[in-house]
Short mmCIF file of C-alpha atoms in Angstrom, two decimals:
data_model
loop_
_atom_site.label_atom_id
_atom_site.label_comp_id
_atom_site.label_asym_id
_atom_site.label_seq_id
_atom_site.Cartn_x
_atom_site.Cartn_y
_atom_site.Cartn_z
CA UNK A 490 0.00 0.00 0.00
CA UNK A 491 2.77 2.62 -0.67
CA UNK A 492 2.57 5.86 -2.13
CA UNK A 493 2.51 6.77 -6.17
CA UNK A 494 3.83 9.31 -7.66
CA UNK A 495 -0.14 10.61 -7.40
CA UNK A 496 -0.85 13.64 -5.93
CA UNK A 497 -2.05 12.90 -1.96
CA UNK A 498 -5.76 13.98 -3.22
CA UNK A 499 -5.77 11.41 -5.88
CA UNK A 500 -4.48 8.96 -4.14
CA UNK A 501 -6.78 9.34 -0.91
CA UNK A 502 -10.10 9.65 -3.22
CA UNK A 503 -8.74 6.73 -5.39
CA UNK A 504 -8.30 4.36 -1.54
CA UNK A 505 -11.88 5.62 -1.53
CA UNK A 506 -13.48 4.68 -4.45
CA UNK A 507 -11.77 1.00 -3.63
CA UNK A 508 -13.39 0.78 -0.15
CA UNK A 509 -16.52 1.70 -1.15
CA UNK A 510 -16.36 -0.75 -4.79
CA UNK A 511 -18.09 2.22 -6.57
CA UNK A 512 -15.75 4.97 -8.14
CA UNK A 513 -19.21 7.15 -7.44
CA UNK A 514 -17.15 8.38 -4.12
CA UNK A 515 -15.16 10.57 -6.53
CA UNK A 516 -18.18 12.31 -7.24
CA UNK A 517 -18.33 13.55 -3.56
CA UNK A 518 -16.82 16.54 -2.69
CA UNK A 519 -14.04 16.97 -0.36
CA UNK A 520 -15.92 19.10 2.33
CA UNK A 521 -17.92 21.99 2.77
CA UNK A 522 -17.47 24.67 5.11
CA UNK A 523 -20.26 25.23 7.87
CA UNK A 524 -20.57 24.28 11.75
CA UNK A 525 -19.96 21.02 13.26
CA UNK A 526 -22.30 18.71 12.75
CA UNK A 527 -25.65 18.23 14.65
CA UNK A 528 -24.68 14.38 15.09
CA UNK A 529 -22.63 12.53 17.18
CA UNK A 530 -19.31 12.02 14.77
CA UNK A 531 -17.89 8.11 15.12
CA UNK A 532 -14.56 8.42 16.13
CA UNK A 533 -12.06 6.12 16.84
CA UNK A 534 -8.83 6.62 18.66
CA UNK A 535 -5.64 5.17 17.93
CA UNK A 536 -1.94 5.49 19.35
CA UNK A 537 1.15 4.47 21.42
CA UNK A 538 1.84 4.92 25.18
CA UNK A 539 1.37 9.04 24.56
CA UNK A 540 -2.55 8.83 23.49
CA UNK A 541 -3.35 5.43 26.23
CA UNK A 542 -1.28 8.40 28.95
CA UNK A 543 0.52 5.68 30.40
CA UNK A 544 1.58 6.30 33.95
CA UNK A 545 -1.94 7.99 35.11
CA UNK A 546 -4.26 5.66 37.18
CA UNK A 547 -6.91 4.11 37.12
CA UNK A 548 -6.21 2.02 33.75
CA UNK A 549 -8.64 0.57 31.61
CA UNK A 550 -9.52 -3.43 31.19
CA UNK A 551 -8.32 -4.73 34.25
CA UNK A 552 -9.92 -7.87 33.29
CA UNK A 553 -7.84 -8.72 30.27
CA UNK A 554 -4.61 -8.61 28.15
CA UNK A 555 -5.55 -4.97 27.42
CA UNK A 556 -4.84 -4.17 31.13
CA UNK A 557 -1.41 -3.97 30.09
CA UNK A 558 -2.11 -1.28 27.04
CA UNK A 559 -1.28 0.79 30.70
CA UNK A 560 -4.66 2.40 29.13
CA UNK A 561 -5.76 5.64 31.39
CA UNK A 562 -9.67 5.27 31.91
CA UNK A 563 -8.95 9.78 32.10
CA UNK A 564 -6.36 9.45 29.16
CA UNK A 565 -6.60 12.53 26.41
CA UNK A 566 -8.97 10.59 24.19
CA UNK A 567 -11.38 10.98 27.24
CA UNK A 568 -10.80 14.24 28.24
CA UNK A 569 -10.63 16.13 25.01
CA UNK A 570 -14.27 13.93 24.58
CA UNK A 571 -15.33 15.76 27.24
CA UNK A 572 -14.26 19.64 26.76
CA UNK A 573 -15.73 18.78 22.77
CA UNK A 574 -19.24 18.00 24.31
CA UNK A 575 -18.99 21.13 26.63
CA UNK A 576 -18.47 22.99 23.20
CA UNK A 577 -21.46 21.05 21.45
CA UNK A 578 -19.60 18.67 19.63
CA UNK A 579 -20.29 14.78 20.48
CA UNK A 580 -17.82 12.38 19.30
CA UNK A 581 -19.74 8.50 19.13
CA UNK A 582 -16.33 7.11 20.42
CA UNK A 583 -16.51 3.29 18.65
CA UNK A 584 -12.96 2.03 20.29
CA UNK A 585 -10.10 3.60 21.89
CA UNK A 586 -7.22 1.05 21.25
CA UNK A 587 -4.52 3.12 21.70
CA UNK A 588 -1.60 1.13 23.44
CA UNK A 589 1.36 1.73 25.34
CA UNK A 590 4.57 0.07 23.16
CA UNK A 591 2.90 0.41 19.97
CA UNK A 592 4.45 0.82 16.85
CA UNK A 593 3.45 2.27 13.92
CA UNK A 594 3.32 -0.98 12.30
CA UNK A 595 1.00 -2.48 14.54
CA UNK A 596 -1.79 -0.09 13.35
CA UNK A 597 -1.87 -2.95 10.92
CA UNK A 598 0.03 -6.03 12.72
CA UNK A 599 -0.64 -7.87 15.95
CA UNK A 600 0.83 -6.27 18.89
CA UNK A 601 2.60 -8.63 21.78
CA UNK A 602 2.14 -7.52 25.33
CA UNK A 603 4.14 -7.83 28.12
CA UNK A 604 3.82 -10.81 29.85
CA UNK A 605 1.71 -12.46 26.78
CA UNK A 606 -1.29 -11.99 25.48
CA UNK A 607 -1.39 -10.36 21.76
CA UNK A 608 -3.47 -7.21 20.71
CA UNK A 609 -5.54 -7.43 17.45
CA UNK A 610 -4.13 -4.50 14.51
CA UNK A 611 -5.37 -1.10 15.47
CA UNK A 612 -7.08 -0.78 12.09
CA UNK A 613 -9.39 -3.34 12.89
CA UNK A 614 -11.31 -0.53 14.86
CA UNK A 615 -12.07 1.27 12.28
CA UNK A 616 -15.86 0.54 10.05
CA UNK A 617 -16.81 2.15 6.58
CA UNK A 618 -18.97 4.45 8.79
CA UNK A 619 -15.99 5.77 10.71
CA UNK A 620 -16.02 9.57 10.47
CA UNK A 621 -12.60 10.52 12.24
CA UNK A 622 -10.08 8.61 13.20
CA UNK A 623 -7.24 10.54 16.06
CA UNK A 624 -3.89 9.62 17.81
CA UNK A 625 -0.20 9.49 17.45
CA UNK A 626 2.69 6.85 16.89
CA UNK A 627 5.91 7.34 15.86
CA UNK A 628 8.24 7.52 18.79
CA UNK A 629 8.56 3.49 19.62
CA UNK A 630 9.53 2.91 15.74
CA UNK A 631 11.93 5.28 16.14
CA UNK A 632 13.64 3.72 19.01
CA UNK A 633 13.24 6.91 21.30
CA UNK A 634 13.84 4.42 24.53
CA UNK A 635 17.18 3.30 22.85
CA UNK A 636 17.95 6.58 22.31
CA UNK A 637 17.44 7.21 26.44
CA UNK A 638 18.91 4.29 27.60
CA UNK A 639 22.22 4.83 25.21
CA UNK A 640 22.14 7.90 27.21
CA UNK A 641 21.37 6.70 30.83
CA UNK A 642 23.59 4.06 33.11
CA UNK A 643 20.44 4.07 34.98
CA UNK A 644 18.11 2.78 32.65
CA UNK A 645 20.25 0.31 30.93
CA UNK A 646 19.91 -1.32 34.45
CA UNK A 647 16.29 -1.42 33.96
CA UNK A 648 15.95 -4.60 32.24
CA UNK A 649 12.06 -4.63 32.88
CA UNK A 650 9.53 -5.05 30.16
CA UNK A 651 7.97 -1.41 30.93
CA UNK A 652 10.42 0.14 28.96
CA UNK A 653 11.04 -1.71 26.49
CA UNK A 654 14.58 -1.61 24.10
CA UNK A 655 17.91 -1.84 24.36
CA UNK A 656 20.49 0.81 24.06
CA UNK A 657 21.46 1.30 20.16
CA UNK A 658 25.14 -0.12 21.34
CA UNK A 659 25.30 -1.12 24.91
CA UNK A 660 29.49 -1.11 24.50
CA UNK A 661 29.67 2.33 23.90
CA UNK A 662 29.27 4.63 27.55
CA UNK A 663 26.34 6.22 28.31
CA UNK A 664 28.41 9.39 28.69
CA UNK A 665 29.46 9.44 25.26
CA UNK A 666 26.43 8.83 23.69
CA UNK A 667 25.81 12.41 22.22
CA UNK A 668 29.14 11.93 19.92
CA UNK A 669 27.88 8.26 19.39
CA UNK A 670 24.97 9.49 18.24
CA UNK A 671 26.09 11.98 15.26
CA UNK A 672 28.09 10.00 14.13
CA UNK A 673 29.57 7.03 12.29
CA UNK A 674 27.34 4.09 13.12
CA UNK A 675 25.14 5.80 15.76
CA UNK A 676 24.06 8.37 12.95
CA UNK A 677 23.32 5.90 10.52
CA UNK A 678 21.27 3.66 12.55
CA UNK A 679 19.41 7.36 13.70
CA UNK A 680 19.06 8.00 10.00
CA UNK A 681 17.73 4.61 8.85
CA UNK A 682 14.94 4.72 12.14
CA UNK A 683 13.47 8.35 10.69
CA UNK A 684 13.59 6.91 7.19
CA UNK A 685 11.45 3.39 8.99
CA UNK A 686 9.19 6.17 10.80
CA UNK A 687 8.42 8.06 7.65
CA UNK A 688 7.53 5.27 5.46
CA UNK A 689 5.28 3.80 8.18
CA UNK A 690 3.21 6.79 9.39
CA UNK A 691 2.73 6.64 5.36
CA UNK A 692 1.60 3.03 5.14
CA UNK A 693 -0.87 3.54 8.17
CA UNK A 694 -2.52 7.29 6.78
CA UNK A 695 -3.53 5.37 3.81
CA UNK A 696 -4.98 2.23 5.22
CA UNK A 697 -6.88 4.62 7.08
CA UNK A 698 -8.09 6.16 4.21
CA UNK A 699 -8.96 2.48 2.32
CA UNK A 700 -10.85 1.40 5.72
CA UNK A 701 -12.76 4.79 6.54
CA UNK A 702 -13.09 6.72 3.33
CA UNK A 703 -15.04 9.19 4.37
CA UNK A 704 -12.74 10.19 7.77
CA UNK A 705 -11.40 12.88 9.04
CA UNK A 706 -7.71 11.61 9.72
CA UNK A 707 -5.78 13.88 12.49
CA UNK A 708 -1.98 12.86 13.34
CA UNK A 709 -1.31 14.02 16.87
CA UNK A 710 2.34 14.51 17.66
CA UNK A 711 4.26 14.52 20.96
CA UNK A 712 4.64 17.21 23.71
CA UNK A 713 8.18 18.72 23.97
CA UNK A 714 10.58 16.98 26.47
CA UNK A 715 13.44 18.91 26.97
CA UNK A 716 13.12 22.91 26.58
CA UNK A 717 15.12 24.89 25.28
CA UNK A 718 16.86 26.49 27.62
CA UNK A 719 18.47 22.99 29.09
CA UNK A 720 20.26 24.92 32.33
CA UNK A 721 16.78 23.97 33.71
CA UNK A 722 17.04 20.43 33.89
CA UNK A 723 20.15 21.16 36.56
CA UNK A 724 17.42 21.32 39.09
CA UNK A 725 14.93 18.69 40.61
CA UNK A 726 11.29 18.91 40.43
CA UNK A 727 9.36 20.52 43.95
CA UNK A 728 9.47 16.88 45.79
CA UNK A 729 11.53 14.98 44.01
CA UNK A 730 15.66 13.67 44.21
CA UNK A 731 16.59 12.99 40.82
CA UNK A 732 17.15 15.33 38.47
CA UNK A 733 14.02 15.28 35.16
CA UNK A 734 16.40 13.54 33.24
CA UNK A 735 18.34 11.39 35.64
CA UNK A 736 21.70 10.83 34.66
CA UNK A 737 21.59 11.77 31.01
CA UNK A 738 24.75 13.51 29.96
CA UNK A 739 24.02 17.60 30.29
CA UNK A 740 25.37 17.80 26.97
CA UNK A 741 23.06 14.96 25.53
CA UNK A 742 19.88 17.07 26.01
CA UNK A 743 20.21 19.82 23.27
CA UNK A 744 20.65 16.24 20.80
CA UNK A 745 16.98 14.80 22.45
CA UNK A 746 15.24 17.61 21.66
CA UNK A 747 16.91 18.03 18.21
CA UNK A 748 15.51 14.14 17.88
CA UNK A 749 12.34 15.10 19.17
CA UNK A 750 11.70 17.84 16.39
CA UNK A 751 12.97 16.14 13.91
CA UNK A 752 10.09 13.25 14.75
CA UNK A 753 7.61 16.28 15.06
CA UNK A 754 8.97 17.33 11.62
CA UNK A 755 9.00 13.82 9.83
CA UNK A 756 5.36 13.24 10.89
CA UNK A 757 3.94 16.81 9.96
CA UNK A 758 5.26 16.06 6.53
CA UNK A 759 3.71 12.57 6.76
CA UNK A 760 0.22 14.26 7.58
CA UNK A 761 0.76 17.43 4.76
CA UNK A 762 1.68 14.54 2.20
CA UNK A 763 -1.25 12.54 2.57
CA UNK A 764 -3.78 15.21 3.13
CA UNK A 765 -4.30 14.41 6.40
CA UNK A 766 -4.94 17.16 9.92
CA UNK A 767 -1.64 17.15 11.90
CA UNK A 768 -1.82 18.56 15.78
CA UNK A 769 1.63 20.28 16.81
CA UNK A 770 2.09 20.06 20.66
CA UNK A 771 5.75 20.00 20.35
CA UNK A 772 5.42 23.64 19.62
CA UNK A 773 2.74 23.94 22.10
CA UNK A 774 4.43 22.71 24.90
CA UNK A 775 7.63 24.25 25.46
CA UNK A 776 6.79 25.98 28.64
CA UNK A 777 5.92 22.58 30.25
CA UNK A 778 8.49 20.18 29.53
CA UNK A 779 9.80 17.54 32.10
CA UNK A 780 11.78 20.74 33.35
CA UNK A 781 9.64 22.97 34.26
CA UNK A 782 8.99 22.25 37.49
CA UNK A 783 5.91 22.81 39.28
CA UNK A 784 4.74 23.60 35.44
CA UNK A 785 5.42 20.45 34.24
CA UNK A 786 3.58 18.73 32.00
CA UNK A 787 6.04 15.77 31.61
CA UNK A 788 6.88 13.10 34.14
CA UNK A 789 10.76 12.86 35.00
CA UNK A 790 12.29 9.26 33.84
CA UNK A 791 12.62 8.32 37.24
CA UNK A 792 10.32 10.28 39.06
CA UNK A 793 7.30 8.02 40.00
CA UNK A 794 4.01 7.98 38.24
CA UNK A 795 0.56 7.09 39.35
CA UNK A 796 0.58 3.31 38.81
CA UNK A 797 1.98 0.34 40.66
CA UNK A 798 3.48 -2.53 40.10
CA UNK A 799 4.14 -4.09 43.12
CA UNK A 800 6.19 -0.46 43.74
CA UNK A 801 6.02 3.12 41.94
CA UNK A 802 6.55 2.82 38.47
CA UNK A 803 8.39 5.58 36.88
CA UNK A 804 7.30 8.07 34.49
CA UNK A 805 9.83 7.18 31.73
CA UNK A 806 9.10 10.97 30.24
CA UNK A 807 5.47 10.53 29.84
CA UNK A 808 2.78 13.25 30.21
CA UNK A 809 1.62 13.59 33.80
CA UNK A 810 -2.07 14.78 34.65
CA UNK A 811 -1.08 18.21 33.94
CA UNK A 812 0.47 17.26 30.71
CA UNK A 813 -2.41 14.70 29.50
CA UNK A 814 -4.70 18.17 30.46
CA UNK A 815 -2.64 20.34 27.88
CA UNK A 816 -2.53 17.57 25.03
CA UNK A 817 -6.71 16.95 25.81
CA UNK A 818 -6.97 20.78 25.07
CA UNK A 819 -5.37 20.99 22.01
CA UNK A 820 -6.71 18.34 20.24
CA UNK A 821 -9.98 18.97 20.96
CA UNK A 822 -9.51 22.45 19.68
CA UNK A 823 -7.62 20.73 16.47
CA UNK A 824 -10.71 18.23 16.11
CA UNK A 825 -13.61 21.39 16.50
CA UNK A 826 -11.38 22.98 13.66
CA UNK A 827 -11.47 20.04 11.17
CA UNK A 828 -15.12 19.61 11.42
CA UNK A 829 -15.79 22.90 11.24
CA UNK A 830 -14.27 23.05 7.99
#
């Protein structure tokens, strides 16, 4: 199902026309402007780790493999539901199967879960009737926890299964892994990972478009990490001992957030390419990154979330309530936008 050398409209109304077995769908226009409509809109929600808000409690399906989607019963999906129907606009949620680990390929493959148990492809939410379809994936295909743990001592100890990976070469030091990174090997392996992530975000916009032809499709990216000004991340959170990102090499950070926006890049284009809605929160969130402090919207790696495992699990970098509250708002006001069109 790759791309042509099509335009992205063609190519979406052609996916269309297949779906539906009647090239009559390229008789229907592309969308009219007005309000948002009267009727509940069927929506389903897809994702990774960032859309199920792992690390917030209570989770989801406690009563079967999904328990371990780490699924937040108040994740984003939920909330942004919520401020929508406040507004007058009432998504007809038909699944939420966003789950944490995902990879972009398993919008379309099986997904394995932590101590067993596999997950049916997240495409197999979506009906002919489904009118938008909203999450994000991106950052498990591109390795982003072998990034952190070619950066971290500490979590190359962590040989649990709730954060999965391995460093991208465990020989070379953690301290060294900024010049490991840009270059020689480390580069290349960073290069061929944004190349993977591109050509899957691809491969799942336009089954998408083949199994809801008439959706909405909006690509939700990730909030911002580190900020800019990385002297902040010198300094614990109110309440906690280790520093946001543990013991991640001071000069590694500028290089995670130059990873990070080069994701948020690679899947903007991904979304512009196939005519699809893309919702920027890196650029959103830079006053609330795992740095911030009492403004944080971002968990520190080793600071300790809201679930338990027999003890605190960490954060890992994931949004925290605060953070799950920012990504909720912008979405929403992303989703009002594309139906209002």
């Amino acid at each position: 199902m790759r791309k042509t050398t099509t335009t992205p409209r063609a190519r979406r109304l052609a996916a269309a026309a297949v779906a539906l077995g009647s090239f009559l769908a390229l008789a229907v226009p592309a969308g009219t402007a007005g309000a948002a409509p009267a009727d509940p809109v069927r929506t389903v929600f897809f994702g990774d780790s960032y859309t199920a808000n792992f690390g917030i409690a209570p989770v989801n399906n406690q009563n079967n493999d999904r328990l371990f989607c780490f699924q937040a019963k108040e994740n984003y999906p939920a909330v942004a539901t919520r401020r929508l129907a406040d507004r007058g606009v009432t998504l007809d949620v038909q699944s939420d199967v966003s789950c944490g680990g995902a990879l972009v390929e398993h919008f379309w493959r099986e997904q394995e879960l932590p101590f067993g148990g596999k997950l049916p492809a997240q495409q197999d939410a979506l009906k002919k009737d489904t009118q938008l379809i909203v999450g994000g994936m991106g950052g498990n295909t591109l390795g982003f926890t072998s990034i952190l743990k070619q950066c971290s001592a500490k979590l190359r100890g962590d040989e649990g299964v709730l954060l999965p990976g391995r460093p991208v070469d465990p020989d070379q030091p953690a301290g060294e892994c900024r010049e490991f990174l840009e270059s020689g090997d480390g580069k290349e392996w960073l290069d061929y990972q944004f190349e993977r992530v591109g050509e899957d975000l691809e491969e799942m916009l336009q089954r998408m478009s083949y199994f809801a032809p008439d959706s909405e499709r909006v690509l939700v990216g990730y909030p911002r990490l580190v900020p800019q000004d990385t002297a902040k991340c010198l300094t614990a959170a109110p309440g906690q001992t280790e520093l946001p990102f543990a013991d991640i090499p001071t000069d590694a950070l500028p290089l995670l957030d130059q990873i990070q926006k080069r994701l948020d890049d690679v899947m903007k284009k991904a979304a512009a390419d196939d005519g699809a809605d893309f919702a920027d929160l890196y650029d959103q969130t830079g006053n609330n990154t795992a740095c911030d402090g009492a403004d944080r919207g971002i968990g520190g790696l080793l600071e300790d979330s809201k679930l338990e495992f027999g003890s605190p699990i960490p954060w890992y970098a994931h949004p925290n309530d605060k953070g799950r509250d920012i990504q909720a708002q912008h979405v929403a006001a992303k989703i009002e936008a594309v139906l209002n069109r």
